[in-house]
PDB file of C-alpha atoms in Angstrom:
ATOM      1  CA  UNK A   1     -38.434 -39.573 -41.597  1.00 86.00           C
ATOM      2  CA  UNK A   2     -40.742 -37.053 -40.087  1.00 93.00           C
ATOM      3  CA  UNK A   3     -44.017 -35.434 -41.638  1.00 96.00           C
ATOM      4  CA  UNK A   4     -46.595 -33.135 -40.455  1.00 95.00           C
ATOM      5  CA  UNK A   5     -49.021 -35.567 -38.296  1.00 96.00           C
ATOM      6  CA  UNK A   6     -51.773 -35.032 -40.238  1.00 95.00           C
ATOM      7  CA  UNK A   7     -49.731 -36.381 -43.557  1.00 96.00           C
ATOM      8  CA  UNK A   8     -50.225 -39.915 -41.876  1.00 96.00           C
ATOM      9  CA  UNK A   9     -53.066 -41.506 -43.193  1.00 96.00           C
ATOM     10  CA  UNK A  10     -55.486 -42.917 -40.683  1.00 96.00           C
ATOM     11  CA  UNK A  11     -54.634 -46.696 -41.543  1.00 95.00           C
ATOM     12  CA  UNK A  12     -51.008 -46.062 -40.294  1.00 95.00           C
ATOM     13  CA  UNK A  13     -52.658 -45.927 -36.949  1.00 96.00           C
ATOM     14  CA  UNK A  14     -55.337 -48.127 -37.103  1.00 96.00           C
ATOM     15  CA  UNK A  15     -53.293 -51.568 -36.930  1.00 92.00           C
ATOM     16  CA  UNK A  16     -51.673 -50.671 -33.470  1.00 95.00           C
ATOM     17  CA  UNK A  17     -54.695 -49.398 -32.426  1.00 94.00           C
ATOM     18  CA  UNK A  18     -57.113 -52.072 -33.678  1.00 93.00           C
ATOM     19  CA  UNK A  19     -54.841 -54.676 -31.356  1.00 91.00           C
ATOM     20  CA  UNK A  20     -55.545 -52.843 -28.365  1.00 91.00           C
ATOM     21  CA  UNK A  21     -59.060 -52.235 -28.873  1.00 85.00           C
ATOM     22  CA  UNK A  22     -59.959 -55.270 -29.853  1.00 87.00           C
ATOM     23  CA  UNK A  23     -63.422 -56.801 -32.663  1.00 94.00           C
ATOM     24  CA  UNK A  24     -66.906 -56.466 -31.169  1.00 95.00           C
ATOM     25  CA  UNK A  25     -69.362 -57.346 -34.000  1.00 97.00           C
ATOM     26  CA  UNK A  26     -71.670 -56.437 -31.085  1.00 97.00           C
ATOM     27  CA  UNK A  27     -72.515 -53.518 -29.113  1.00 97.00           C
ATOM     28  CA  UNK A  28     -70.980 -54.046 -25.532  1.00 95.00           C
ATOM     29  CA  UNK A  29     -70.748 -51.188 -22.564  1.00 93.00           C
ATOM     30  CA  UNK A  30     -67.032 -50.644 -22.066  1.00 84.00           C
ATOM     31  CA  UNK A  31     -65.315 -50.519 -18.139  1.00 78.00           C
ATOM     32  CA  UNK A  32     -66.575 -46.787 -18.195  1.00 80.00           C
ATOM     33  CA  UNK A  33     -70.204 -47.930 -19.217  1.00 90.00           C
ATOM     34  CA  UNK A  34     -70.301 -46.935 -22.514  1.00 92.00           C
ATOM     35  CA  UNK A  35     -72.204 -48.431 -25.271  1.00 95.00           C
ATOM     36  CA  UNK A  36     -69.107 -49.361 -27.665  1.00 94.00           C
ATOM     37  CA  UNK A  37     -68.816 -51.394 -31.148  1.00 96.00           C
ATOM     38  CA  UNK A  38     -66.128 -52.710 -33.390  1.00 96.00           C
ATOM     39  CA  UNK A  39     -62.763 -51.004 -32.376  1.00 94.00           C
ATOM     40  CA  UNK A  40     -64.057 -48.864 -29.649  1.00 88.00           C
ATOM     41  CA  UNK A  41     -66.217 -46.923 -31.643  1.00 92.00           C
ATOM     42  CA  UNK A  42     -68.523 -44.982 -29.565  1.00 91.00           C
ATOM     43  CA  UNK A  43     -71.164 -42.399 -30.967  1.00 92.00           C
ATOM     44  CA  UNK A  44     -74.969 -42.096 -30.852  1.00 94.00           C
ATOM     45  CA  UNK A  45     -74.876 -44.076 -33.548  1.00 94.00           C
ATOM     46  CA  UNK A  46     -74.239 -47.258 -31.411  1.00 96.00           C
ATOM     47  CA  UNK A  47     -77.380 -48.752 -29.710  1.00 95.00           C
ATOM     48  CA  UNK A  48     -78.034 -51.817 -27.955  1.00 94.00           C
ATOM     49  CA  UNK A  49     -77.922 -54.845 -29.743  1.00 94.00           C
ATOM     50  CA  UNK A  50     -75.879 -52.978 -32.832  1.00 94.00           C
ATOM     51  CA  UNK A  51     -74.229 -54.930 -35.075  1.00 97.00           C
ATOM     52  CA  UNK A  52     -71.070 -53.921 -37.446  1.00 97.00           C
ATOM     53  CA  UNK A  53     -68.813 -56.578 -39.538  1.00 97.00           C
ATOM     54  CA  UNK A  54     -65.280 -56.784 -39.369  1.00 96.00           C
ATOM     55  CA  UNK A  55     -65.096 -54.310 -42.739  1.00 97.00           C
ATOM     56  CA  UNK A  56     -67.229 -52.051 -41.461  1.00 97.00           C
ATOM     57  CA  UNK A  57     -65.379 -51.744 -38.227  1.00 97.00           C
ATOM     58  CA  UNK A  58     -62.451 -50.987 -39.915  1.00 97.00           C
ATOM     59  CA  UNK A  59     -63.771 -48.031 -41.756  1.00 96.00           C
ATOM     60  CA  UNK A  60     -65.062 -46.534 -38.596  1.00 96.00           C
ATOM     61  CA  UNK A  61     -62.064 -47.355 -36.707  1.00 96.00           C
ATOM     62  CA  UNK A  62     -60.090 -44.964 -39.594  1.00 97.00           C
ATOM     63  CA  UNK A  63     -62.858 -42.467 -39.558  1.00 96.00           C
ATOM     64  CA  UNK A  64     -62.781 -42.387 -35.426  1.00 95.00           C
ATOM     65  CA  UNK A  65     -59.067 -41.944 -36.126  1.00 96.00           C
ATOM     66  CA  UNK A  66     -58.849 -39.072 -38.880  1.00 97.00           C
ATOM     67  CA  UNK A  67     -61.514 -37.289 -36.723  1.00 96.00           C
ATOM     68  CA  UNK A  68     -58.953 -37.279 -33.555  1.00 95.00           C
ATOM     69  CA  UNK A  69     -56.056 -36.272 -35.310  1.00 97.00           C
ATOM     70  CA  UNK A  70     -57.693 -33.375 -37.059  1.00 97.00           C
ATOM     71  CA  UNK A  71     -58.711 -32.857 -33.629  1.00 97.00           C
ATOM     72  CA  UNK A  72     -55.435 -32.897 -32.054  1.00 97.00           C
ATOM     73  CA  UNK A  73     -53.269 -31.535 -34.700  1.00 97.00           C
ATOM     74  CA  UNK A  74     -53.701 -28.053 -33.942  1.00 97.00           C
ATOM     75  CA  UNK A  75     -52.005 -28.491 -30.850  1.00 97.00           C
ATOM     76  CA  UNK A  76     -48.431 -30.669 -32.170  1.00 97.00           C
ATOM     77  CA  UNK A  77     -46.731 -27.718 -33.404  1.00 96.00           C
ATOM     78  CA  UNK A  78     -43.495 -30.428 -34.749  1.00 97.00           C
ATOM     79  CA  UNK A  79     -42.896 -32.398 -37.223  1.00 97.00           C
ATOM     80  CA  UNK A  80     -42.947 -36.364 -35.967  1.00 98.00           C
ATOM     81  CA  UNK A  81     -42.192 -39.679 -36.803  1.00 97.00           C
ATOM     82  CA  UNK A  82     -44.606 -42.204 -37.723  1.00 97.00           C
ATOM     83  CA  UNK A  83     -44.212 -43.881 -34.633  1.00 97.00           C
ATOM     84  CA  UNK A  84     -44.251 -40.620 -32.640  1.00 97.00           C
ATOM     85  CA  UNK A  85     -47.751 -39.846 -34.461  1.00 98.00           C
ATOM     86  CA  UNK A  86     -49.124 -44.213 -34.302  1.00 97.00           C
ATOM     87  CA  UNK A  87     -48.748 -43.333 -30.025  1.00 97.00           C
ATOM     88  CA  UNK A  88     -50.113 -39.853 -29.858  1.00 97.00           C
ATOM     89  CA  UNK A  89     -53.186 -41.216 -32.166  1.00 97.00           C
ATOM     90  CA  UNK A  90     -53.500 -44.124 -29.929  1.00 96.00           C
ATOM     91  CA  UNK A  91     -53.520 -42.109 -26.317  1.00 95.00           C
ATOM     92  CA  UNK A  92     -55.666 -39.660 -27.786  1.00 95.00           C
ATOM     93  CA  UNK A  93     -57.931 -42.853 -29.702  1.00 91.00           C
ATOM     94  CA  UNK A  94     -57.877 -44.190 -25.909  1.00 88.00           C
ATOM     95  CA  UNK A  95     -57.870 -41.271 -23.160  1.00 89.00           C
ATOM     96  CA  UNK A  96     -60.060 -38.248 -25.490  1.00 90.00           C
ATOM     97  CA  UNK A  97     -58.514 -35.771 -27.428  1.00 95.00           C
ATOM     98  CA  UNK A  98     -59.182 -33.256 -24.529  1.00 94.00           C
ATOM     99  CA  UNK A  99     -56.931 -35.244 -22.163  1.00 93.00           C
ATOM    100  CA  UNK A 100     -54.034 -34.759 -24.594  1.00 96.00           C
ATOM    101  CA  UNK A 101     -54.168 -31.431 -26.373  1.00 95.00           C
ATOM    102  CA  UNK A 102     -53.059 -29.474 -22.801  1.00 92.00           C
ATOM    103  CA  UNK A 103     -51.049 -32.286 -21.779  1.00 95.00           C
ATOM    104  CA  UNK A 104     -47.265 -32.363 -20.488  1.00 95.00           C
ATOM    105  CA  UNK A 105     -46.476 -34.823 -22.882  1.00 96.00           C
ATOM    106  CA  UNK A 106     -47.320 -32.615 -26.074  1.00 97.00           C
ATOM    107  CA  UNK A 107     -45.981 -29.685 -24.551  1.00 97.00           C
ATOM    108  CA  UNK A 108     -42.929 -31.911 -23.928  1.00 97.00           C
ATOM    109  CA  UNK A 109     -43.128 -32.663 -27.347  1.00 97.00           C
ATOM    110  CA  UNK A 110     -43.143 -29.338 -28.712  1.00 97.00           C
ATOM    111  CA  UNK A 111     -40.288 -28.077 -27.159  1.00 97.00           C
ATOM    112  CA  UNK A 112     -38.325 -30.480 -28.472  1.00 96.00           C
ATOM    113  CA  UNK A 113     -37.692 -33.217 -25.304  1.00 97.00           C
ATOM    114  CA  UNK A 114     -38.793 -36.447 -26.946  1.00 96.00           C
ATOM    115  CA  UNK A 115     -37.861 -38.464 -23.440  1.00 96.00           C
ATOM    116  CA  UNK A 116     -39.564 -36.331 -21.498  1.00 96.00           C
ATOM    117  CA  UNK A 117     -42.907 -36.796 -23.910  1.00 97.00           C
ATOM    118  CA  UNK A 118     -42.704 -40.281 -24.324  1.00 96.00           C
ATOM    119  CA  UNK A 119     -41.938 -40.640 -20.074  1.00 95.00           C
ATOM    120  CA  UNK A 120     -45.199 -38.917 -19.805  1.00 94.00           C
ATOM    121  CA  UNK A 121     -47.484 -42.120 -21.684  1.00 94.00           C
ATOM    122  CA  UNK A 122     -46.900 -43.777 -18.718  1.00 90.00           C
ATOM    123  CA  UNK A 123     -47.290 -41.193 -16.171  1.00 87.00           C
ATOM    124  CA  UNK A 124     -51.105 -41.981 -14.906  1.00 80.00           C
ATOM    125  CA  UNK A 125     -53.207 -42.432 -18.359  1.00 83.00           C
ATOM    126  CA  UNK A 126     -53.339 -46.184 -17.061  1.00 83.00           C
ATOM    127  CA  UNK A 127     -56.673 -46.073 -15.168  1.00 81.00           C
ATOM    128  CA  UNK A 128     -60.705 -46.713 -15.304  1.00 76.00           C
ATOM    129  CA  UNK A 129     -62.460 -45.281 -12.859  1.00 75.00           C
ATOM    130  CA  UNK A 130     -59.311 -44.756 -10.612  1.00 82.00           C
ATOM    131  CA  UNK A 131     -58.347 -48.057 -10.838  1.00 84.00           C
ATOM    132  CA  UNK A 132     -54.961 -49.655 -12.323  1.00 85.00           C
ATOM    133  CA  UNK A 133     -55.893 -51.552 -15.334  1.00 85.00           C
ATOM    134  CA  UNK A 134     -52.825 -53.661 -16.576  1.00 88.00           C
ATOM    135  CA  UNK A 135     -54.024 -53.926 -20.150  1.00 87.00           C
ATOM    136  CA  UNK A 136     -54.014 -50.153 -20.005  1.00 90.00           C
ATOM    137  CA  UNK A 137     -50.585 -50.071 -18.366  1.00 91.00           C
ATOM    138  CA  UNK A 138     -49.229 -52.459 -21.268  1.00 94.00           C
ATOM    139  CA  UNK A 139     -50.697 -50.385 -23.792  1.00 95.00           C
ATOM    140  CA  UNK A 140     -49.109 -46.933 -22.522  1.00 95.00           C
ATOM    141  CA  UNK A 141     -45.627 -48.773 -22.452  1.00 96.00           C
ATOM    142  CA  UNK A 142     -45.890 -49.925 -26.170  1.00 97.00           C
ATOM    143  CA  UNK A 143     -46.867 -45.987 -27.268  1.00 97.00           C
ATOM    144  CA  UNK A 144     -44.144 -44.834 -25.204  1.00 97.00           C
ATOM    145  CA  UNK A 145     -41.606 -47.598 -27.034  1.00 97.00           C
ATOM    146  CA  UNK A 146     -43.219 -46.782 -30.716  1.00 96.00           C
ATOM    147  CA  UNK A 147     -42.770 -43.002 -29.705  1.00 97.00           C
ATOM    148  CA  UNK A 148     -39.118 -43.441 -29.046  1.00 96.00           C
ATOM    149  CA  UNK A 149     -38.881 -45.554 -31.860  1.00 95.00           C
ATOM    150  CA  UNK A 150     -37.653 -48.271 -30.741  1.00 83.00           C
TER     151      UNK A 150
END
């Protein structure tokens, strides 16, 4: 079944995503230095020392998420799949919106060439600081599988 993306609720989403990211009750700076809380929720609303609960995460992790697709759906001009929209979410959750909304991957998408688009999650979005970071590496290949639906 296929939908507009922004017909998925946030929560469809946030489970994947929530694995990846992983619970901080406390504020922790991120490989990129980054003051970050609960599932990778950054904002000037997180300051040292910042404490969330597992609940509370959770709601900012679907906010976080709702905010990126509105974001991003401008730009996916096709209906998807939920899986297709669970990896787009989750790249753009991961990498910024900005890295995705010109990318080959949704232009690949667009036009129709689901291979190509889901070849492109593991084409290079796998680094900190221009280094290789497996987790990362993992986490593109499971988008790319959810994308294709498998």
């Amino acid at each position: 079944e296929m939908k507009n993306y922004l017909e998925y609720p946030p929560e469809v989403s946030a489970d994947f995503i929530e694995q990846w990211e992983g619970f901080r009750e406390k504020a922790y700076r991120c490989p990129a230095g980054v003051l970050t809380v609960g599932f990778g929720h950054t904002g000037p609303d997180v300051t040292e020392g910042h404490v969330v609960t597992y609940k509370e995460a959770y709601e900012l992790l679907c906010k976080d998420i709702r905010d990126r697709m509105t974001a991003l759906a401008p730009f996916i001009n096709v209906p998807v799949t939920e899986g297709q929209c669970i990896a787009i979410t989750s790249l753009a959750f991961n990498v910024g919106v900005n890295s995705v909304k010109g990318s080959r991957m949704l232009r690949k998408l667009n036009s129709g060439d689901i291979e190509g688009a889901a070849a492109e999650f593991t084409d290079g979005w796998n680094t900190a600081n221009g280094k290789v970071l497996p987790g990362l590496t993992r986490r593109r290949q499971a988008e790319a599988k959810l994308f294709l639906g498998e």
